Amino acid sequence: METKRILLIVSGGIAAYKSLELVRLIKRQGIAVRAVMTQSATEFVTPLSMGVMTEDQVYGDMFDLKEEREIGHIQLSRQADLIVICPATANILAKMAAGIADDLATTILLATDKPVLAVPAMNVRMWQHAATQRNLAQLRADGVTIMEPDSGAMACGEFGPGRLPEPPAIAERICAMLGHSFDSTLTAGRAPTTLEAQPDFADITHRPLFGKRVLVTAGPTHEAIDPVRYIANRSSGRQGFAIAAAAAEMGAEVTLIAGPVHLVTPPGVIRIDVETALEMQSEVEKALPSDVAIMVAAVADWRATEAPDQKIKKDGKGIPPLTLTENPDILASLAQHKNRPGLLIGFAAETEKIIEHAQAKLAKKGCDWIVANDVSGDVMGGANNAFHIVNKDGVESWPDSPKDVIARKLMERVAHALAQG
Ligand code: CTP
């Protein structure tokens, strides 16, 4: 019997790692696999890992002349009995539906006359979006077979349809389309994939904050003196961003209200940029209700009472007066709010008597925990922090650690506290 061949197109989504397992299962069934990876797929799985699994060259760059001369895109499809796109992202489905051919994968798909199986995997909202559903309907009408995604908890923390079906189910479907008998005993008792064996993989499945809403403020605020000058502080925003990232990784729905900082938004986090304390307060209120609020921002205590629309000039009449007005205390007002978050956490940046000042702030602000840190060194801009959690039960101190480690520890403590009720 002639060996059946599939051409596997891997597009870029978190489920791409499962394509390695799929290759292993398909080969066990006696089917040959050749792989094409999109540029973004290589962000999730290396062509080297894929090449090891397929025991073949992995194709990716359409403009590699050597490959085009020796084996062009038409030939790649001609040699296959079936083309499988797994995972198929919303993006590649949209390109297919529109007939766009701007890389090797989509060019093959536009040029092929072979049957095509698409195995979508994406966030539930992307799957349910009218555009995706429209594209799927078009592709079905064009003769593409679409495998329905599974429903369940997703790596992005949401729940619903959009998850890649398990590789044995995909392998079975491929066999059915090829008219190749499927031997289920060959898919049992698999070893963990390389990615599953990595410590980070546990983070994808460890989601103790799933279903919780977490609100984080971060960075400094800028208070205008005139259109070009402002009052600011040295907060970098890094600790707050690290906390938002850790909360999102642990499955929370995170809103990050950020003062002016130059930091990349962590994956899965809804970010709202603000400039002043008043704007931050207003966005915090709009983001309620929330299960947890962590106020990491170094909010300016004062703003200029008057900030003229025009630049203040040196007019020879002496130094202009700068009068200040106190900003609202966002943390303290949240503690009194009718929608007060169940767990309200403040940060205290102190240069002396750290625990004493933190205990005083806990009482004054009416929050549940104060996370106190010593900013007498360069903590505000630095990479490390030493922390004390001060609450009604006492003080818990943590040694100097990188801000992302502190963030994860803090969010583990938060998850634990929420689980205790
Ligand atoms: N905070 C706030 N709104 C303000 C000032 C502070 O929400 N207008 C919050 C911070 O985000 C932080 C906590 O209050 O969670 C403590 O901030 P910190 O600057 O240490 O305290 P202050 O109240 O400003 O006290 P002081 O500057 O006198 O130490």
mmCIF file of C-alpha atoms in Angstrom, residues 77-404:
data_model
loop_
_atom_site.group_PDB
_atom_site.id
_atom_site.type_symbol
_atom_site.label_atom_id
_atom_site.label_comp_id
_atom_site.label_asym_id
_atom_site.label_seq_id
_atom_site.Cartn_x
_atom_site.Cartn_y
_atom_site.Cartn_z
ATOM 1 C CA SER A 77 1.088 20.650 -2.208
ATOM 2 C CA ARG A 78 1.339 18.244 -5.151
ATOM 3 C CA GLN A 79 3.248 15.723 -3.047
ATOM 4 C CA ALA A 80 0.554 15.654 -0.353
ATOM 5 C CA ASP A 81 -2.712 13.743 -0.211
ATOM 6 C CA LEU A 82 -4.152 16.133 2.358
ATOM 7 C CA ILE A 83 -3.260 19.568 3.693
ATOM 8 C CA VAL A 84 -3.846 20.048 7.412
ATOM 9 C CA ILE A 85 -3.659 23.470 9.080
ATOM 10 C CA CYS A 86 -3.086 22.892 12.779
ATOM 11 C CA PRO A 87 -3.493 25.050 14.682
ATOM 12 C CA ALA A 88 -5.406 27.349 12.337
ATOM 13 C CA THR A 89 -5.466 30.838 13.834
ATOM 14 C CA ALA A 90 -8.221 33.366 13.173
ATOM 15 C CA ASN A 91 -5.672 35.224 11.079
ATOM 16 C CA ILE A 92 -4.831 32.396 8.670
ATOM 17 C CA LEU A 93 -8.523 31.528 8.334
ATOM 18 C CA ALA A 94 -9.241 35.151 7.436
ATOM 19 C CA LYS A 95 -6.461 35.196 4.853
ATOM 20 C CA MET A 96 -7.691 31.945 3.336
ATOM 21 C CA ALA A 97 -11.255 33.223 3.144
ATOM 22 C CA ALA A 98 -10.052 36.391 1.421
ATOM 23 C CA GLY A 99 -7.658 34.567 -0.911
ATOM 24 C CA ILE A 100 -4.605 36.347 0.424
ATOM 25 C CA ALA A 101 -1.288 34.707 -0.396
ATOM 26 C CA ASP A 102 1.485 36.652 1.308
ATOM 27 C CA ASP A 103 3.689 33.867 2.636
ATOM 28 C CA LEU A 104 4.506 30.264 1.832
ATOM 29 C CA ALA A 105 1.638 28.785 3.879
ATOM 30 C CA THR A 106 -1.098 30.960 2.369
ATOM 31 C CA THR A 107 0.364 30.647 -1.133
ATOM 32 C CA ILE A 108 0.197 26.847 -0.873
ATOM 33 C CA LEU A 109 -3.382 27.114 0.358
ATOM 34 C CA LEU A 110 -4.399 29.340 -2.553
ATOM 35 C CA ALA A 111 -2.641 27.187 -5.124
ATOM 36 C CA THR A 112 -3.611 23.713 -3.949
ATOM 37 C CA ASP A 113 -6.179 21.386 -5.482
ATOM 38 C CA LYS A 114 -5.863 18.901 -2.588
ATOM 39 C CA PRO A 115 -8.402 18.472 0.230
ATOM 40 C CA VAL A 116 -7.804 20.830 3.146
ATOM 41 C CA LEU A 117 -8.559 20.250 6.834
ATOM 42 C CA ALA A 118 -8.401 23.286 9.129
ATOM 43 C CA VAL A 119 -8.173 22.721 12.877
ATOM 44 C CA PRO A 120 -8.876 26.111 14.468
ATOM 45 C CA ALA A 121 -7.645 27.149 17.905
ATOM 46 C CA MET A 122 -8.121 30.610 19.340
ATOM 47 C CA ASN A 123 -9.546 32.655 22.171
ATOM 48 C CA VAL A 124 -13.295 32.103 22.625
ATOM 49 C CA ARG A 125 -14.161 35.706 21.716
ATOM 50 C CA MET A 126 -12.127 35.515 18.533
ATOM 51 C CA TRP A 127 -13.863 32.239 17.675
ATOM 52 C CA GLN A 128 -17.304 33.738 18.310
ATOM 53 C CA HIS A 129 -16.551 37.006 16.518
ATOM 54 C CA ALA A 130 -18.800 37.632 13.538
ATOM 55 C CA ALA A 131 -15.763 38.048 11.258
ATOM 56 C CA THR A 132 -14.363 34.623 12.168
ATOM 57 C CA GLN A 133 -17.752 32.941 11.802
ATOM 58 C CA ARG A 134 -18.205 34.655 8.419
ATOM 59 C CA ASN A 135 -14.781 33.412 7.305
ATOM 60 C CA LEU A 136 -15.539 29.882 8.478
ATOM 61 C CA ALA A 137 -18.816 29.849 6.544
ATOM 62 C CA GLN A 138 -16.958 31.036 3.428
ATOM 63 C CA LEU A 139 -14.255 28.400 3.839
ATOM 64 C CA ARG A 140 -16.838 25.618 4.284
ATOM 65 C CA ALA A 141 -18.541 26.853 1.112
ATOM 66 C CA ASP A 142 -15.138 26.740 -0.599
ATOM 67 C CA GLY A 143 -14.790 23.069 0.337
ATOM 68 C CA VAL A 144 -12.449 23.347 3.327
ATOM 69 C CA THR A 145 -13.198 20.872 6.141
ATOM 70 C CA ILE A 146 -13.286 22.635 9.496
ATOM 71 C CA MET A 147 -12.792 20.575 12.633
ATOM 72 C CA GLU A 148 -14.865 21.996 15.501
ATOM 73 C CA PRO A 149 -12.740 23.228 18.415
ATOM 74 C CA ASP A 150 -13.174 21.848 21.928
ATOM 75 C CA SER A 151 -14.813 23.817 24.732
ATOM 76 C CA GLY A 152 -13.158 24.398 28.070
ATOM 77 C CA ALA A 153 -10.661 26.486 30.050
ATOM 78 C CA MET A 154 -8.135 28.178 27.792
ATOM 79 C CA ALA A 155 -4.545 29.294 28.174
ATOM 80 C CA CYS A 156 -5.819 32.895 28.033
ATOM 81 C CA GLY A 157 -7.957 32.303 31.145
ATOM 82 C CA GLU A 158 -11.344 32.283 29.449
ATOM 83 C CA PHE A 159 -13.797 29.452 29.034
ATOM 84 C CA GLY A 160 -15.687 28.323 25.964
ATOM 85 C CA PRO A 161 -15.210 26.981 22.441
ATOM 86 C CA GLY A 162 -11.880 27.655 20.737
ATOM 87 C CA ARG A 163 -9.527 25.102 22.262
ATOM 88 C CA LEU A 164 -7.563 22.863 19.932
ATOM 89 C CA PRO A 165 -9.003 19.341 20.008
ATOM 90 C CA GLU A 166 -6.651 16.767 21.544
ATOM 91 C CA PRO A 167 -4.071 15.442 19.066
ATOM 92 C CA PRO A 168 -5.456 11.837 19.038
ATOM 93 C CA ALA A 169 -8.835 13.193 17.894
ATOM 94 C CA ILE A 170 -7.132 15.226 15.151
ATOM 95 C CA ALA A 171 -5.074 12.210 14.080
ATOM 96 C CA GLU A 172 -8.257 10.129 13.853
ATOM 97 C CA ARG A 173 -9.910 12.766 11.686
ATOM 98 C CA ILE A 174 -6.883 12.923 9.400
ATOM 99 C CA CYS A 175 -6.951 9.128 8.990
ATOM 100 C CA ALA A 176 -10.662 9.280 8.160
ATOM 101 C CA MET A 177 -10.073 11.919 5.481
ATOM 102 C CA LEU A 178 -7.238 9.879 4.001
ATOM 103 C CA GLY A 179 -9.255 6.636 4.076
ATOM 104 C CA HIS A 180 -6.501 5.221 6.288
ATOM 105 C CA SER A 181 -7.548 2.900 9.125
ATOM 106 C CA PHE A 182 -6.933 4.467 12.538
ATOM 107 C CA ASP A 183 -5.300 2.338 15.228
ATOM 108 C CA SER A 184 -6.249 3.906 18.584
ATOM 109 C CA THR A 185 -3.792 1.706 20.514
ATOM 110 C CA LEU A 186 -0.972 3.673 18.874
ATOM 111 C CA THR A 187 -2.059 6.955 20.451
ATOM 112 C CA ALA A 188 -2.254 5.743 24.074
ATOM 113 C CA GLY A 189 0.300 6.247 26.869
ATOM 114 C CA ARG A 190 2.124 9.162 25.357
ATOM 115 C CA ALA A 191 5.132 10.789 26.990
ATOM 116 C CA PRO A 192 4.876 14.512 27.817
ATOM 117 C CA THR A 193 5.865 16.757 24.940
ATOM 118 C CA THR A 194 8.995 18.873 25.275
ATOM 119 C CA LEU A 195 6.863 21.896 26.056
ATOM 120 C CA GLU A 196 4.760 20.132 28.654
ATOM 121 C CA ALA A 197 7.952 19.047 30.392
ATOM 122 C CA GLN A 198 9.098 22.661 30.751
ATOM 123 C CA PRO A 199 8.451 24.426 34.074
ATOM 124 C CA ASP A 200 6.649 27.276 32.317
ATOM 125 C CA PHE A 201 4.026 24.873 31.049
ATOM 126 C CA ALA A 202 2.732 24.516 34.607
ATOM 127 C CA ASP A 203 1.994 28.251 34.516
ATOM 128 C CA ILE A 204 -0.348 27.732 31.594
ATOM 129 C CA THR A 205 -2.353 25.211 33.572
ATOM 130 C CA HIS A 206 -1.933 26.770 37.044
ATOM 131 C CA ARG A 207 -4.799 29.227 37.113
ATOM 132 C CA PRO A 208 -5.909 29.814 40.705
ATOM 133 C CA LEU A 209 -7.239 33.293 39.839
ATOM 134 C CA PHE A 210 -9.438 32.073 37.004
ATOM 135 C CA GLY A 211 -12.753 33.966 37.058
ATOM 136 C CA LYS A 212 -11.412 36.714 39.349
ATOM 137 C CA ARG A 213 -11.209 40.370 38.417
ATOM 138 C CA VAL A 214 -8.022 42.113 39.468
ATOM 139 C CA LEU A 215 -7.436 45.849 39.241
ATOM 140 C CA VAL A 216 -3.868 47.185 39.371
ATOM 141 C CA THR A 217 -2.573 50.758 39.298
ATOM 142 C CA ALA A 218 1.046 51.325 38.307
ATOM 143 C CA GLY A 219 3.648 53.972 37.551
ATOM 144 C CA PRO A 220 3.822 57.627 38.513
ATOM 145 C CA THR A 221 1.322 60.343 37.731
ATOM 146 C CA HIS A 222 2.277 63.553 35.963
ATOM 147 C CA GLU A 223 0.686 66.745 37.238
ATOM 148 C CA ALA A 224 0.891 69.645 34.812
ATOM 149 C CA ILE A 225 2.383 72.970 35.841
ATOM 150 C CA ASP A 226 1.854 74.334 32.343
ATOM 151 C CA PRO A 227 1.645 72.614 28.910
ATOM 152 C CA VAL A 228 5.351 71.667 28.952
ATOM 153 C CA ARG A 229 6.250 71.208 32.625
ATOM 154 C CA TYR A 230 4.971 68.771 35.195
ATOM 155 C CA ILE A 231 5.446 67.355 38.690
ATOM 156 C CA ALA A 232 6.482 63.677 38.645
ATOM 157 C CA ASN A 233 8.325 61.025 40.641
ATOM 158 C CA ARG A 234 10.788 58.237 39.946
ATOM 159 C CA SER A 235 8.350 55.315 39.803
ATOM 160 C CA SER A 236 9.179 53.067 36.809
ATOM 161 C CA GLY A 237 5.892 51.120 36.865
ATOM 162 C CA ARG A 238 7.788 47.825 36.670
ATOM 163 C CA GLN A 239 6.484 46.358 39.930
ATOM 164 C CA GLY A 240 2.864 47.102 39.036
ATOM 165 C CA PHE A 241 3.289 45.722 35.503
ATOM 166 C CA ALA A 242 4.908 42.576 36.929
ATOM 167 C CA ILE A 243 1.951 42.139 39.286
ATOM 168 C CA ALA A 244 -0.551 42.599 36.445
ATOM 169 C CA ALA A 245 1.392 40.057 34.354
ATOM 170 C CA ALA A 246 1.479 37.513 37.199
ATOM 171 C CA ALA A 247 -2.264 37.931 37.861
ATOM 172 C CA ALA A 248 -3.072 37.419 34.155
ATOM 173 C CA GLU A 249 -0.829 34.353 33.940
ATOM 174 C CA MET A 250 -2.706 32.925 36.906
ATOM 175 C CA GLY A 251 -5.984 33.300 35.037
ATOM 176 C CA ALA A 252 -7.368 36.598 36.355
ATOM 177 C CA GLU A 253 -9.146 39.178 34.231
ATOM 178 C CA VAL A 254 -6.771 42.083 34.792
ATOM 179 C CA THR A 255 -7.279 45.807 34.298
ATOM 180 C CA LEU A 256 -4.057 47.790 34.584
ATOM 181 C CA ILE A 257 -4.372 51.535 35.003
ATOM 182 C CA ALA A 258 -0.976 52.906 34.136
ATOM 183 C CA GLY A 259 0.556 56.310 34.601
ATOM 184 C CA PRO A 260 3.071 57.549 31.999
ATOM 185 C CA VAL A 261 5.631 54.718 31.647
ATOM 186 C CA HIS A 262 7.517 53.112 28.772
ATOM 187 C CA LEU A 263 6.607 49.490 29.369
ATOM 188 C CA VAL A 264 5.056 46.828 27.178
ATOM 189 C CA THR A 265 1.541 45.714 28.146
ATOM 190 C CA PRO A 266 1.696 42.180 29.598
ATOM 191 C CA PRO A 267 -0.183 39.540 27.547
ATOM 192 C CA GLY A 268 -3.871 39.256 28.335
ATOM 193 C CA VAL A 269 -3.998 42.483 30.352
ATOM 194 C CA ILE A 270 -6.453 45.309 29.624
ATOM 195 C CA ARG A 271 -4.391 48.495 29.932
ATOM 196 C CA ILE A 272 -5.725 52.001 30.409
ATOM 197 C CA ASP A 273 -3.191 54.820 30.203
ATOM 198 C CA VAL A 274 -3.654 57.920 32.312
ATOM 199 C CA GLU A 275 -1.554 60.911 33.143
ATOM 200 C CA THR A 276 -2.848 62.563 36.286
ATOM 201 C CA ALA A 277 -4.096 61.404 39.693
ATOM 202 C CA LEU A 278 -7.605 62.667 38.871
ATOM 203 C CA GLU A 279 -7.680 60.638 35.645
ATOM 204 C CA MET A 280 -6.381 57.587 37.521
ATOM 205 C CA GLN A 281 -9.105 57.911 40.137
ATOM 206 C CA SER A 282 -11.807 58.187 37.501
ATOM 207 C CA GLU A 283 -10.528 55.098 35.593
ATOM 208 C CA VAL A 284 -10.244 53.099 38.824
ATOM 209 C CA GLU A 285 -13.909 53.810 39.562
ATOM 210 C CA LYS A 286 -14.935 52.834 36.031
ATOM 211 C CA ALA A 287 -13.082 49.506 36.403
ATOM 212 C CA LEU A 288 -15.191 48.446 39.412
ATOM 213 C CA PRO A 289 -16.445 45.997 40.548
ATOM 214 C CA SER A 290 -13.300 44.003 41.122
ATOM 215 C CA ASP A 291 -12.453 41.120 43.440
ATOM 216 C CA VAL A 292 -9.005 42.452 44.190
ATOM 217 C CA ALA A 293 -7.431 45.899 43.794
ATOM 218 C CA ILE A 294 -3.683 46.397 44.128
ATOM 219 C CA MET A 295 -2.686 50.023 44.180
ATOM 220 C CA VAL A 296 0.965 50.061 43.212
ATOM 221 C CA ALA A 297 0.987 53.495 41.570
ATOM 222 C CA ALA A 298 3.085 56.233 43.097
ATOM 223 C CA VAL A 299 0.302 58.790 42.836
ATOM 224 C CA ALA A 300 1.482 62.379 43.127
ATOM 225 C CA ASP A 301 0.218 63.715 46.433
ATOM 226 C CA TRP A 302 -0.229 67.208 45.048
ATOM 227 C CA ARG A 303 -1.067 68.914 41.781
ATOM 228 C CA ALA A 304 -0.559 72.508 40.734
ATOM 229 C CA THR A 305 -3.590 74.515 41.822
ATOM 230 C CA GLU A 306 -3.545 76.302 38.515
ATOM 231 C CA ALA A 307 -1.989 75.038 35.310
ATOM 232 C CA PRO A 308 -2.213 77.751 32.640
ATOM 233 C CA ASP A 309 -2.922 76.761 29.029
ATOM 234 C CA GLN A 310 0.140 78.651 27.817
ATOM 235 C CA LYS A 311 3.767 78.078 28.789
ATOM 236 C CA ILE A 312 4.846 80.197 31.771
ATOM 237 C CA LYS A 313 7.483 82.666 30.520
ATOM 238 C CA LYS A 314 10.430 84.263 32.328
ATOM 239 C CA ASP A 315 8.981 87.743 32.128
ATOM 240 C CA GLY A 316 11.473 89.484 34.400
ATOM 241 C CA LYS A 317 8.956 89.794 37.252
ATOM 242 C CA GLY A 318 10.653 87.129 39.379
ATOM 243 C CA ILE A 319 9.988 83.476 40.142
ATOM 244 C CA PRO A 320 6.365 82.483 39.489
ATOM 245 C CA PRO A 321 4.488 81.170 42.530
ATOM 246 C CA LEU A 322 3.632 77.451 42.494
ATOM 247 C CA THR A 323 0.716 76.631 44.751
ATOM 248 C CA LEU A 324 -0.326 73.042 45.249
ATOM 249 C CA THR A 325 -3.647 71.316 45.879
ATOM 250 C CA GLU A 326 -3.857 67.873 47.455
ATOM 251 C CA ASN A 327 -4.859 65.037 45.124
ATOM 252 C CA PRO A 328 -7.565 62.617 46.227
ATOM 253 C CA ASP A 329 -6.231 59.496 47.914
ATOM 254 C CA ILE A 330 -7.415 56.834 45.458
ATOM 255 C CA LEU A 331 -6.699 53.932 47.806
ATOM 256 C CA ALA A 332 -8.476 55.519 50.784
ATOM 257 C CA SER A 333 -11.498 56.472 48.671
ATOM 258 C CA LEU A 334 -11.693 52.915 47.301
ATOM 259 C CA ALA A 335 -11.775 51.613 50.878
ATOM 260 C CA GLN A 336 -14.953 53.680 51.451
ATOM 261 C CA HIS A 337 -16.501 52.923 48.063
ATOM 262 C CA LYS A 338 -19.857 51.121 47.843
ATOM 263 C CA ASN A 339 -18.178 48.698 45.441
ATOM 264 C CA ARG A 340 -15.103 48.228 47.626
ATOM 265 C CA PRO A 341 -13.053 45.288 46.278
ATOM 266 C CA GLY A 342 -13.082 42.264 48.590
ATOM 267 C CA LEU A 343 -9.324 42.425 48.957
ATOM 268 C CA LEU A 344 -7.803 45.896 48.849
ATOM 269 C CA ILE A 345 -4.025 46.168 48.831
ATOM 270 C CA GLY A 346 -1.927 49.309 49.079
ATOM 271 C CA PHE A 347 1.783 49.770 48.562
ATOM 272 C CA ALA A 348 3.919 51.917 50.796
ATOM 273 C CA ALA A 349 7.174 53.319 49.566
ATOM 274 C CA GLU A 350 9.163 54.253 52.658
ATOM 275 C CA THR A 351 12.658 55.480 53.363
ATOM 276 C CA GLU A 352 12.676 54.848 57.154
ATOM 277 C CA LYS A 353 10.657 53.097 59.945
ATOM 278 C CA ILE A 354 9.156 50.920 57.242
ATOM 279 C CA ILE A 355 6.901 48.602 59.291
ATOM 280 C CA GLU A 356 5.775 51.367 61.642
ATOM 281 C CA HIS A 357 4.766 53.627 58.753
ATOM 282 C CA ALA A 358 3.092 50.722 56.939
ATOM 283 C CA GLN A 359 1.000 49.882 60.000
ATOM 284 C CA ALA A 360 -0.045 53.508 60.292
ATOM 285 C CA LYS A 361 -0.997 53.569 56.582
ATOM 286 C CA LEU A 362 -3.013 50.360 56.907
ATOM 287 C CA ALA A 363 -5.171 52.039 59.567
ATOM 288 C CA LYS A 364 -5.300 55.433 57.859
ATOM 289 C CA LYS A 365 -6.231 54.143 54.405
ATOM 290 C CA GLY A 366 -8.659 51.402 55.481
ATOM 291 C CA CYS A 367 -7.174 48.736 53.187
ATOM 292 C CA ASP A 368 -6.629 45.044 53.979
ATOM 293 C CA TRP A 369 -2.909 44.720 53.299
ATOM 294 C CA ILE A 370 -0.078 47.155 52.884
ATOM 295 C CA VAL A 371 2.894 45.904 50.944
ATOM 296 C CA ALA A 372 5.755 47.976 52.267
ATOM 297 C CA ASN A 373 9.075 48.418 50.584
ATOM 298 C CA ASP A 374 12.200 50.360 51.364
ATOM 299 C CA VAL A 375 12.887 52.938 48.681
ATOM 300 C CA SER A 376 15.925 54.430 50.375
ATOM 301 C CA GLY A 377 18.105 52.637 47.740
ATOM 302 C CA ASP A 378 17.201 52.684 44.050
ATOM 303 C CA VAL A 379 14.105 50.484 44.306
ATOM 304 C CA MET A 380 11.840 52.747 42.318
ATOM 305 C CA GLY A 381 13.815 52.314 39.122
ATOM 306 C CA GLY A 382 15.637 49.081 40.025
ATOM 307 C CA ALA A 383 14.948 45.440 39.233
ATOM 308 C CA ASN A 384 14.811 44.050 42.779
ATOM 309 C CA ASN A 385 12.602 44.712 45.800
ATOM 310 C CA ALA A 386 12.446 43.532 49.408
ATOM 311 C CA PHE A 387 8.903 43.417 50.766
ATOM 312 C CA HIS A 388 6.852 43.205 53.912
ATOM 313 C CA ILE A 389 3.143 42.374 53.859
ATOM 314 C CA VAL A 390 1.501 44.147 56.762
ATOM 315 C CA ASN A 391 -2.056 43.239 57.718
ATOM 316 C CA LYS A 392 -4.214 42.696 60.790
ATOM 317 C CA ASP A 393 -2.515 39.324 61.370
ATOM 318 C CA GLY A 394 0.971 40.777 61.568
ATOM 319 C CA VAL A 395 3.964 41.183 59.259
ATOM 320 C CA GLU A 396 5.365 38.777 56.684
ATOM 321 C CA SER A 397 8.761 39.700 55.254
ATOM 322 C CA TRP A 398 10.332 38.562 51.990
ATOM 323 C CA PRO A 399 13.939 38.870 51.016
ATOM 324 C CA ASP A 400 15.270 40.999 48.210
ATOM 325 C CA SER A 401 14.022 39.395 44.965
ATOM 326 C CA PRO A 402 13.429 40.370 41.336
ATOM 327 C CA LYS A 403 10.171 42.252 40.842
ATOM 328 C CA ASP A 404 8.582 39.464 38.780
#
